[in-house]
PDB file of C-alpha atoms and ligand atoms in Angstrom:
ATOM      1  CA  MET A   1      -3.468 -13.161  -8.759  1.00 90.00           C
ATOM      2  CA  ARG A   2      -4.801 -13.729  -5.287  1.00 95.00           C
ATOM      3  CA  ILE A   3      -3.972 -12.440  -2.284  1.00 96.00           C
ATOM      4  CA  GLY A   4      -5.316 -13.850   0.965  1.00 97.00           C
ATOM      5  CA  LEU A   5      -6.342 -12.362   3.612  1.00 95.00           C
ATOM      6  CA  ILE A   6      -7.357 -13.851   6.990  1.00 96.00           C
ATOM      7  CA  GLY A   7      -9.002 -11.855   9.639  1.00 91.00           C
ATOM      8  CA  GLY A   8      -8.531 -12.422  13.277  1.00 81.00           C
ATOM      9  CA  SER A   9     -10.997 -11.346  16.215  1.00 72.00           C
ATOM     10  CA  GLY A  10     -12.838  -8.031  15.720  1.00 70.00           C
ATOM     11  CA  LEU A  11     -11.909  -8.221  11.883  1.00 71.00           C
ATOM     12  CA  TYR A  12     -14.774 -10.401   9.968  1.00 65.00           C
ATOM     13  CA  GLU A  13     -15.213  -8.467   7.008  1.00 68.00           C
ATOM     14  CA  ILE A  14     -13.458  -6.061   4.996  1.00 70.00           C
ATOM     15  CA  GLU A  15     -15.579  -2.981   4.382  1.00 66.00           C
ATOM     16  CA  GLY A  16     -15.309  -1.885   0.648  1.00 68.00           C
ATOM     17  CA  LEU A  17     -14.041  -5.225  -0.874  1.00 74.00           C
ATOM     18  CA  GLU A  18     -16.489  -5.869  -3.663  1.00 80.00           C
ATOM     19  CA  ILE A  19     -17.227  -9.630  -3.095  1.00 83.00           C
ATOM     20  CA  THR A  20     -17.795 -11.629  -6.403  1.00 84.00           C
ATOM     21  CA  LYS A  21     -17.633 -14.978  -5.113  1.00 92.00           C
ATOM     22  CA  GLU A  22     -17.999 -16.913  -2.039  1.00 94.00           C
ATOM     23  CA  VAL A  23     -16.474 -20.542  -2.302  1.00 96.00           C
ATOM     24  CA  PHE A  24     -16.671 -23.388   0.255  1.00 96.00           C
ATOM     25  CA  ILE A  25     -13.779 -25.706  -0.390  1.00 96.00           C
ATOM     26  CA  SER A  26     -13.499 -29.103   1.139  1.00 96.00           C
ATOM     27  CA  THR A  27     -10.241 -30.379   2.184  1.00 98.00           C
ATOM     28  CA  PRO A  28      -8.213 -34.032   2.966  1.00 97.00           C
ATOM     29  CA  TYR A  29      -7.851 -32.485   6.674  1.00 98.00           C
ATOM     30  CA  GLY A  30     -11.796 -31.375   7.043  1.00 98.00           C
ATOM     31  CA  ASP A  31     -13.812 -27.900   6.634  1.00 97.00           C
ATOM     32  CA  PRO A  32     -12.153 -24.401   6.912  1.00 98.00           C
ATOM     33  CA  SER A  33     -13.326 -21.821   9.199  1.00 97.00           C
ATOM     34  CA  SER A  34     -15.949 -20.420   6.976  1.00 96.00           C
ATOM     35  CA  VAL A  35     -16.788 -19.935   3.078  1.00 96.00           C
ATOM     36  CA  TYR A  36     -13.735 -18.080   1.272  1.00 96.00           C
ATOM     37  CA  LYS A  37     -15.199 -14.842   0.036  1.00 94.00           C
ATOM     38  CA  ILE A  38     -13.590 -13.335  -3.310  1.00 94.00           C
ATOM     39  CA  GLY A  39     -13.424  -9.908  -4.688  1.00 91.00           C
ATOM     40  CA  THR A  40     -11.557  -6.689  -5.362  1.00 87.00           C
ATOM     41  CA  ILE A  41     -10.830  -3.628  -3.481  1.00 77.00           C
ATOM     42  CA  SER A  42     -10.413  -1.175  -6.244  1.00 73.00           C
ATOM     43  CA  ALA A  43     -11.736  -0.961  -9.954  1.00 65.00           C
ATOM     44  CA  LYS A  44      -8.108  -0.142 -10.739  1.00 69.00           C
ATOM     45  CA  GLU A  45      -6.623  -3.064  -9.395  1.00 67.00           C
ATOM     46  CA  ASP A  46      -9.212  -5.761 -10.439  1.00 71.00           C
ATOM     47  CA  GLU A  47      -6.292  -7.791 -11.560  1.00 80.00           C
ATOM     48  CA  LYS A  48      -5.368  -8.605  -7.943  1.00 88.00           C
ATOM     49  CA  GLN A  49      -8.399 -10.718  -6.185  1.00 92.00           C
ATOM     50  CA  ILE A  50      -8.511 -10.618  -2.456  1.00 92.00           C
ATOM     51  CA  VAL A  51      -9.467 -13.984  -1.151  1.00 95.00           C
ATOM     52  CA  PHE A  52     -10.952 -13.254   2.423  1.00 94.00           C
ATOM     53  CA  LEU A  53     -11.153 -15.912   5.482  1.00 96.00           C
ATOM     54  CA  PRO A  54     -12.060 -14.971   9.034  1.00 94.00           C
ATOM     55  CA  ARG A  55     -10.112 -17.323  10.875  1.00 95.00           C
ATOM     56  CA  HIS A  56     -12.844 -17.797  13.808  1.00 94.00           C
ATOM     57  CA  GLY A  57     -15.870 -18.306  11.431  1.00 93.00           C
ATOM     58  CA  ILE A  58     -18.960 -16.226  11.642  1.00 89.00           C
ATOM     59  CA  PRO A  59     -20.002 -15.870  13.919  1.00 87.00           C
ATOM     60  CA  HIS A  60     -17.076 -15.906  16.065  1.00 84.00           C
ATOM     61  CA  SER A  61     -17.565 -19.732  17.499  1.00 92.00           C
ATOM     62  CA  ILE A  62     -13.973 -21.485  16.651  1.00 95.00           C
ATOM     63  CA  PRO A  63     -11.907 -20.901  19.257  1.00 96.00           C
ATOM     64  CA  PRO A  64      -8.057 -20.754  18.604  1.00 97.00           C
ATOM     65  CA  HIS A  65      -6.863 -24.063  19.572  1.00 97.00           C
ATOM     66  CA  ARG A  66      -9.868 -25.756  17.452  1.00 97.00           C
ATOM     67  CA  VAL A  67      -9.185 -23.451  14.441  1.00 98.00           C
ATOM     68  CA  ASN A  68      -8.122 -26.071  11.553  1.00 98.00           C
ATOM     69  CA  TYR A  69      -5.232 -24.266  10.262  1.00 98.00           C
ATOM     70  CA  ARG A  70      -4.573 -26.966   7.996  1.00 98.00           C
ATOM     71  CA  ALA A  71      -7.664 -26.839   6.485  1.00 98.00           C
ATOM     72  CA  ASN A  72      -7.810 -23.026   6.142  1.00 98.00           C
ATOM     73  CA  ILE A  73      -4.019 -22.819   4.703  1.00 98.00           C
ATOM     74  CA  TRP A  74      -4.928 -26.286   2.052  1.00 98.00           C
ATOM     75  CA  GLY A  75      -7.837 -23.878   0.857  1.00 98.00           C
ATOM     76  CA  PHE A  76      -5.771 -20.613   0.199  1.00 98.00           C
ATOM     77  CA  LYS A  77      -3.765 -22.837  -1.945  1.00 98.00           C
ATOM     78  CA  SER A  78      -6.431 -24.587  -3.962  1.00 98.00           C
ATOM     79  CA  LEU A  79      -7.808 -21.265  -4.670  1.00 98.00           C
ATOM     80  CA  GLY A  80      -4.591 -20.146  -6.358  1.00 97.00           C
ATOM     81  CA  VAL A  81      -3.385 -18.106  -3.541  1.00 98.00           C
ATOM     82  CA  ASP A  82       0.211 -17.037  -3.195  1.00 97.00           C
ATOM     83  CA  ARG A  83       0.218 -14.588  -0.929  1.00 98.00           C
ATOM     84  CA  ILE A  84      -1.486 -14.500   2.496  1.00 98.00           C
ATOM     85  CA  ILE A  85      -1.905 -11.445   4.941  1.00 97.00           C
ATOM     86  CA  ALA A  86      -2.318 -12.997   8.300  1.00 97.00           C
ATOM     87  CA  VAL A  87      -4.120 -10.167  10.872  1.00 96.00           C
ATOM     88  CA  ASN A  88      -4.343 -11.288  14.364  1.00 95.00           C
ATOM     89  CA  ALA A  89      -5.238  -9.657  17.516  1.00 95.00           C
ATOM     90  CA  VAL A  90      -2.437  -9.544  20.456  1.00 97.00           C
ATOM     91  CA  GLY A  91      -1.443  -8.611  24.014  1.00 97.00           C
ATOM     92  CA  GLY A  92       1.439  -6.469  24.367  1.00 98.00           C
ATOM     93  CA  ILE A  93       4.054  -7.684  26.152  1.00 98.00           C
ATOM     94  CA  ASN A  94       6.701  -4.908  25.300  1.00 98.00           C
ATOM     95  CA  LYS A  95       6.500  -2.263  27.110  1.00 97.00           C
ATOM     96  CA  ASP A  96       6.914   0.330  24.184  1.00 97.00           C
ATOM     97  CA  LEU A  97       3.589  -1.211  22.881  1.00 97.00           C
ATOM     98  CA  SER A  98       0.208   0.470  23.986  1.00 95.00           C
ATOM     99  CA  ALA A  99      -3.356  -0.458  22.915  1.00 94.00           C
ATOM    100  CA  GLY A 100      -4.184   0.287  19.187  1.00 95.00           C
ATOM    101  CA  ASP A 101      -0.406  -0.279  17.910  1.00 97.00           C
ATOM    102  CA  ILE A 102       0.380  -2.404  14.774  1.00 98.00           C
ATOM    103  CA  VAL A 103       3.291  -4.613  14.610  1.00 98.00           C
ATOM    104  CA  LEU A 104       4.507  -6.016  11.812  1.00 98.00           C
ATOM    105  CA  LEU A 105       5.856  -9.400  12.975  1.00 98.00           C
ATOM    106  CA  ASP A 106       9.114 -10.702  12.077  1.00 98.00           C
ATOM    107  CA  GLN A 107       9.855 -13.497  14.370  1.00 98.00           C
ATOM    108  CA  ILE A 108       7.388 -16.381  16.172  1.00 98.00           C
ATOM    109  CA  ILE A 109       8.246 -18.223  19.526  1.00 98.00           C
ATOM    110  CA  ASP A 110       5.460 -21.210  19.237  1.00 98.00           C
ATOM    111  CA  MET A 111       4.538 -22.489  22.578  1.00 98.00           C
ATOM    112  CA  THR A 112       1.519 -24.829  20.829  1.00 98.00           C
ATOM    113  CA  TYR A 113       3.861 -27.286  19.555  1.00 92.00           C
ATOM    114  CA  GLY A 114       2.677 -30.609  20.019  1.00 94.00           C
ATOM    115  CA  ALA A 115      -0.702 -29.721  20.884  1.00 96.00           C
ATOM    116  CA  ARG A 116      -2.271 -28.287  17.222  1.00 98.00           C
ATOM    117  CA  GLU A 117      -1.797 -30.609  13.771  1.00 97.00           C
ATOM    118  CA  SER A 118       1.353 -28.810  12.586  1.00 97.00           C
ATOM    119  CA  THR A 119       2.319 -30.100   9.490  1.00 98.00           C
ATOM    120  CA  PHE A 120       0.777 -31.183   5.893  1.00 97.00           C
ATOM    121  CA  TYR A 121       4.047 -33.725   5.634  1.00 97.00           C
ATOM    122  CA  ASP A 122       3.430 -36.283   8.735  1.00 93.00           C
ATOM    123  CA  LYS A 123       3.042 -39.363   6.429  1.00 90.00           C
ATOM    124  CA  ASP A 124       4.545 -40.290   3.234  1.00 89.00           C
ATOM    125  CA  ARG A 125       7.267 -37.554   2.851  1.00 92.00           C
ATOM    126  CA  VAL A 126       9.739 -35.798   5.368  1.00 96.00           C
ATOM    127  CA  ILE A 127      10.141 -32.186   4.815  1.00 96.00           C
ATOM    128  CA  HIS A 128      11.758 -29.769   7.040  1.00 97.00           C
ATOM    129  CA  ILE A 129      11.256 -26.464   5.747  1.00 97.00           C
ATOM    130  CA  ASP A 130      13.834 -23.461   6.483  1.00 98.00           C
ATOM    131  CA  PHE A 131      11.872 -21.368   8.990  1.00 98.00           C
ATOM    132  CA  THR A 132      14.548 -19.198  10.273  1.00 98.00           C
ATOM    133  CA  ASN A 133      12.351 -15.946   9.143  1.00 98.00           C
ATOM    134  CA  PRO A 134       8.673 -17.245   9.086  1.00 98.00           C
ATOM    135  CA  TYR A 135       7.174 -14.343   7.400  1.00 98.00           C
ATOM    136  CA  CYS A 136       7.963 -13.198   4.265  1.00 98.00           C
ATOM    137  CA  PRO A 137      10.896 -11.052   3.750  1.00 98.00           C
ATOM    138  CA  GLU A 138       9.612  -9.496   0.504  1.00 97.00           C
ATOM    139  CA  MET A 139       6.260  -8.765   2.181  1.00 98.00           C
ATOM    140  CA  ARG A 140       7.372  -7.162   5.223  1.00 98.00           C
ATOM    141  CA  ASP A 141       9.432  -4.600   3.300  1.00 98.00           C
ATOM    142  CA  LEU A 142       6.183  -4.071   0.967  1.00 98.00           C
ATOM    143  CA  ILE A 143       4.274  -3.309   4.177  1.00 98.00           C
ATOM    144  CA  ILE A 144       7.037  -1.226   5.385  1.00 98.00           C
ATOM    145  CA  LYS A 145       6.517   1.071   2.356  1.00 98.00           C
ATOM    146  CA  ALA A 146       2.975   0.907   1.938  1.00 97.00           C
ATOM    147  CA  SER A 147       2.607   2.320   5.906  1.00 98.00           C
ATOM    148  CA  GLN A 148       4.897   5.095   5.059  1.00 98.00           C
ATOM    149  CA  ASN A 149       3.239   6.002   1.946  1.00 97.00           C
ATOM    150  CA  ILE A 150       0.011   6.220   3.727  1.00 96.00           C
ATOM    151  CA  GLY A 151       1.802   7.991   6.715  1.00 97.00           C
ATOM    152  CA  LEU A 152       0.246   4.848   9.075  1.00 97.00           C
ATOM    153  CA  PRO A 153       2.773   4.697  11.967  1.00 97.00           C
ATOM    154  CA  ILE A 154       3.393   0.679  12.612  1.00 98.00           C
ATOM    155  CA  LYS A 155       6.101  -1.050  14.241  1.00 98.00           C
ATOM    156  CA  THR A 156       8.330  -2.782  11.852  1.00 98.00           C
ATOM    157  CA  VAL A 157       9.461  -5.847  14.061  1.00 98.00           C
ATOM    158  CA  GLY A 158       7.740  -7.802  16.771  1.00 98.00           C
ATOM    159  CA  THR A 159       8.347 -11.422  17.793  1.00 98.00           C
ATOM    160  CA  TYR A 160       4.738 -13.060  18.608  1.00 98.00           C
ATOM    161  CA  ILE A 161       4.719 -15.989  21.220  1.00 98.00           C
ATOM    162  CA  CYS A 162       2.075 -18.185  20.176  1.00 98.00           C
ATOM    163  CA  VAL A 163       0.015 -19.905  22.955  1.00 98.00           C
ATOM    164  CA  ASN A 164      -2.204 -22.598  22.958  1.00 98.00           C
ATOM    165  CA  GLY A 165      -5.051 -20.956  24.845  1.00 96.00           C
ATOM    166  CA  PRO A 166      -7.979 -20.949  25.389  1.00 97.00           C
ATOM    167  CA  ARG A 167      -7.447 -19.080  28.326  1.00 97.00           C
ATOM    168  CA  LEU A 168      -5.096 -15.952  28.890  1.00 96.00           C
ATOM    169  CA  GLU A 169      -1.703 -16.060  30.761  1.00 97.00           C
ATOM    170  CA  THR A 170      -0.612 -15.610  34.024  1.00 97.00           C
ATOM    171  CA  ALA A 171       1.587 -12.566  34.909  1.00 97.00           C
ATOM    172  CA  LYS A 172       4.698 -14.882  35.643  1.00 98.00           C
ATOM    173  CA  GLU A 173       4.142 -16.525  32.259  1.00 98.00           C
ATOM    174  CA  ILE A 174       4.522 -13.292  30.677  1.00 98.00           C
ATOM    175  CA  GLN A 175       7.033 -11.889  32.415  1.00 98.00           C
ATOM    176  CA  PHE A 176       8.874 -15.169  31.275  1.00 98.00           C
ATOM    177  CA  PHE A 177       8.102 -14.792  27.707  1.00 98.00           C
ATOM    178  CA  SER A 178       9.268 -11.046  27.950  1.00 98.00           C
ATOM    179  CA  MET A 179      12.384 -12.756  29.352  1.00 98.00           C
ATOM    180  CA  ILE A 180      12.864 -14.592  26.163  1.00 98.00           C
ATOM    181  CA  GLY A 181      12.230 -11.995  23.742  1.00 98.00           C
ATOM    182  CA  ALA A 182       8.483 -11.899  23.074  1.00 98.00           C
ATOM    183  CA  ASP A 183       6.625  -8.382  22.370  1.00 98.00           C
ATOM    184  CA  VAL A 184       3.349  -9.587  21.638  1.00 98.00           C
ATOM    185  CA  VAL A 185       1.179 -12.762  22.986  1.00 98.00           C
ATOM    186  CA  GLY A 186      -1.572 -14.174  20.777  1.00 98.00           C
ATOM    187  CA  MET A 187      -3.215 -17.738  20.149  1.00 98.00           C
ATOM    188  CA  THR A 188      -3.148 -17.911  16.001  1.00 97.00           C
ATOM    189  CA  ALA A 189      -0.031 -17.015  14.371  1.00 98.00           C
ATOM    190  CA  MET A 190       0.909 -20.905  14.302  1.00 98.00           C
ATOM    191  CA  PRO A 191       1.104 -23.234  12.805  1.00 98.00           C
ATOM    192  CA  GLU A 192      -0.413 -20.848  10.165  1.00 98.00           C
ATOM    193  CA  ALA A 193       2.475 -19.345   9.614  1.00 98.00           C
ATOM    194  CA  SER A 194       4.946 -22.777   9.254  1.00 98.00           C
ATOM    195  CA  LEU A 195       1.839 -24.471   6.941  1.00 98.00           C
ATOM    196  CA  ALA A 196       2.130 -21.476   4.733  1.00 98.00           C
ATOM    197  CA  ARG A 197       5.726 -22.101   4.370  1.00 98.00           C
ATOM    198  CA  GLU A 198       5.010 -25.812   3.558  1.00 98.00           C
ATOM    199  CA  LEU A 199       2.700 -25.258   1.041  1.00 98.00           C
ATOM    200  CA  GLU A 200       5.231 -21.991  -0.370  1.00 98.00           C
ATOM    201  CA  ILE A 201       2.597 -19.775   0.060  1.00 98.00           C
ATOM    202  CA  CYS A 202       3.962 -16.182   1.133  1.00 98.00           C
ATOM    203  CA  ILE A 203       3.005 -14.805   4.510  1.00 98.00           C
ATOM    204  CA  SER A 204       3.012 -11.907   6.724  1.00 98.00           C
ATOM    205  CA  GLY A 205       1.389 -11.414  10.075  1.00 98.00           C
ATOM    206  CA  ILE A 206       0.160  -8.254  11.405  1.00 98.00           C
ATOM    207  CA  SER A 207      -0.964  -7.654  14.823  1.00 97.00           C
ATOM    208  CA  VAL A 208      -2.780  -5.323  16.515  1.00 96.00           C
ATOM    209  CA  VAL A 209      -2.363  -4.403  20.296  1.00 97.00           C
ATOM    210  CA  THR A 210      -5.762  -5.017  21.619  1.00 95.00           C
ATOM    211  CA  ASN A 211      -5.003  -5.441  25.539  1.00 95.00           C
ATOM    212  CA  TYR A 212      -1.748  -5.126  27.505  1.00 96.00           C
ATOM    213  CA  ALA A 213      -0.764  -8.661  28.186  1.00 97.00           C
ATOM    214  CA  ALA A 214      -1.386 -10.324  31.377  1.00 97.00           C
ATOM    215  CA  GLY A 215       0.243  -8.421  34.988  1.00 95.00           C
ATOM    216  CA  THR A 216       1.714  -5.860  32.707  1.00 95.00           C
ATOM    217  CA  SER A 217      -1.234  -3.022  33.417  1.00 92.00           C
ATOM    218  CA  GLU A 218      -4.088  -2.959  36.712  1.00 89.00           C
ATOM    219  CA  LYS A 219      -6.936  -3.958  34.368  1.00 86.00           C
ATOM    220  CA  LYS A 220      -8.628  -7.284  34.346  1.00 89.00           C
ATOM    221  CA  LEU A 221      -8.402  -8.640  30.970  1.00 88.00           C
ATOM    222  CA  THR A 222     -11.602  -8.838  28.595  1.00 91.00           C
ATOM    223  CA  THR A 223     -12.577 -10.111  25.320  1.00 91.00           C
ATOM    224  CA  THR A 224     -15.208  -6.894  25.213  1.00 92.00           C
ATOM    225  CA  GLU A 225     -11.669  -5.211  24.990  1.00 90.00           C
ATOM    226  CA  VAL A 226      -9.948  -7.062  22.586  1.00 90.00           C
ATOM    227  CA  VAL A 227     -12.793  -7.262  19.807  1.00 88.00           C
ATOM    228  CA  GLU A 228     -13.557  -3.663  20.797  1.00 91.00           C
ATOM    229  CA  THR A 229     -10.045  -2.478  20.151  1.00 91.00           C
ATOM    230  CA  MET A 230      -9.836  -4.556  17.238  1.00 88.00           C
ATOM    231  CA  LYS A 231     -12.780  -2.815  15.714  1.00 88.00           C
ATOM    232  CA  ASN A 232     -11.777   0.474  16.302  1.00 91.00           C
ATOM    233  CA  SER A 233      -8.464  -0.352  14.248  1.00 92.00           C
ATOM    234  CA  THR A 234     -10.348  -1.717  11.146  1.00 90.00           C
ATOM    235  CA  ASP A 235     -10.150   1.370   9.424  1.00 90.00           C
ATOM    236  CA  ARG A 236      -6.064   1.727   9.433  1.00 94.00           C
ATOM    237  CA  ILE A 237      -5.681  -2.027   8.538  1.00 93.00           C
ATOM    238  CA  LYS A 238      -8.234  -1.503   5.422  1.00 89.00           C
ATOM    239  CA  SER A 239      -6.424   1.728   4.359  1.00 91.00           C
ATOM    240  CA  LEU A 240      -2.838  -0.571   4.973  1.00 94.00           C
ATOM    241  CA  ILE A 241      -4.465  -3.450   3.091  1.00 91.00           C
ATOM    242  CA  LYS A 242      -5.541  -1.315   0.058  1.00 88.00           C
ATOM    243  CA  GLU A 243      -2.274   0.221  -0.270  1.00 92.00           C
ATOM    244  CA  ILE A 244      -0.018  -3.139  -0.004  1.00 93.00           C
ATOM    245  CA  ILE A 245      -2.647  -4.510  -2.988  1.00 90.00           C
ATOM    246  CA  MET A 246      -1.928  -1.537  -4.842  1.00 87.00           C
ATOM    247  CA  HIS A 247       2.042  -2.189  -4.811  1.00 91.00           C
ATOM    248  CA  VAL A 248       2.500  -5.663  -4.588  1.00 93.00           C
ATOM    249  CA  PRO A 249       4.122  -7.104  -7.689  1.00 92.00           C
ATOM    250  CA  ILE A 250       2.567 -10.233  -9.558  1.00 91.00           C
ATOM    251  CA  ALA A 251       5.496 -12.032  -9.273  1.00 94.00           C
ATOM    252  CA  ARG A 252       7.530 -13.323  -6.345  1.00 96.00           C
ATOM    253  CA  ALA A 253      10.842 -12.687  -5.668  1.00 96.00           C
ATOM    254  CA  CYS A 254      11.454 -14.223  -2.564  1.00 96.00           C
ATOM    255  CA  GLN A 255      12.457 -17.596  -1.189  1.00 96.00           C
ATOM    256  CA  CYS A 256       8.771 -19.037   0.190  1.00 97.00           C
ATOM    257  CA  LYS A 257       7.822 -19.954  -3.594  1.00 97.00           C
ATOM    258  CA  ASP A 258      10.694 -22.324  -3.271  1.00 97.00           C
ATOM    259  CA  ALA A 259      10.530 -23.694   0.172  1.00 97.00           C
ATOM    260  CA  LEU A 260      10.312 -27.184  -0.866  1.00 96.00           C
ATOM    261  CA  LYS A 261      13.809 -27.025  -2.630  1.00 95.00           C
ATOM    262  CA  ASP A 262      16.169 -28.871  -1.031  1.00 93.00           C
ATOM    263  CA  ALA A 263      14.114 -29.717   2.001  1.00 94.00           C
ATOM    264  CA  GLU A 264      13.094 -33.265   1.458  1.00 91.00           C
ATOM    265  CA  LEU A 265      14.722 -35.879   2.687  1.00 91.00           C
TER     266      LEU A 265
HETATM  267  N1  LIG B   1      -3.017 -13.272  25.506  1.00 52.96           N
HETATM  268  C1  LIG B   1      -3.420 -14.092  24.193  1.00 52.96           C
HETATM  269  N2  LIG B   1      -3.633 -13.981  23.141  1.00 52.96           N
HETATM  270  C2  LIG B   1      -4.611 -12.887  22.835  1.00 52.96           C
HETATM  271  C3  LIG B   1      -4.237 -11.635  23.967  1.00 52.96           C
HETATM  272  C4  LIG B   1      -3.965 -11.749  25.348  1.00 52.96           C
HETATM  273  O1  LIG B   1      -3.372 -11.230  26.135  1.00 52.96           O
HETATM  274  N3  LIG B   1      -5.056 -10.704  23.675  1.00 52.96           N
HETATM  275  C5  LIG B   1      -5.430 -10.857  22.414  1.00 52.96           C
HETATM  276  N4  LIG B   1      -4.947 -11.876  22.151  1.00 52.96           N
END
């Protein structure tokens, strides 16, 4: 069984991951962001392999609007990955959030629509996947339990608004995003999540609040702050991921695995 892990800004490797293989995958959509590193996180769980991909490449050189999301997700599928944990850095919009908070996402508002290649089905097949709940509910439950097991406080719900970037937002845009129910803002959750669903892969989104969103604090936003806060959170993220892996069942009980059923015209 293989679990995919996508690292965002500031999460370029998982310390403690025993890499056994590095694989380059070429896909019909072009090249993924990097080689996939395959390994295990603990000897006890050696039948559960982790497949790690840094979303922005190594070194960080691919901006969010240029990430080849289709190639990345296709690559995971061809490596036999059926669950993905996607980690991303976000700006906090909701006033209850502070820098360093971990948010387990449950909803998405997509503002990138039309600006990115967002589907595998734009030619021969007409497919409309159900995306009511973009993140796998089974994985969400598992992650909440894992965080409780290790005593790690996380926010268990959060709406991610995905912007195209690469510029950051204006203060009024953030006010507007807040009004329409967004808790955090970032540039990478979409179309990553819907592409995973299109290939019947479960995906979960774990966001680290790396900064206060534009206009919600006096401070100028900097990428240094984003990467530093993410780096300072890697130990917590890593412990959470270890705990998730320990408890993830081999078989999937969710509907993600049947996403294409009754979705084709
Ligand atoms: N806005 C958009 N994307 C981000 C931010 C932000 O404030 N922080 C980290 N990624």
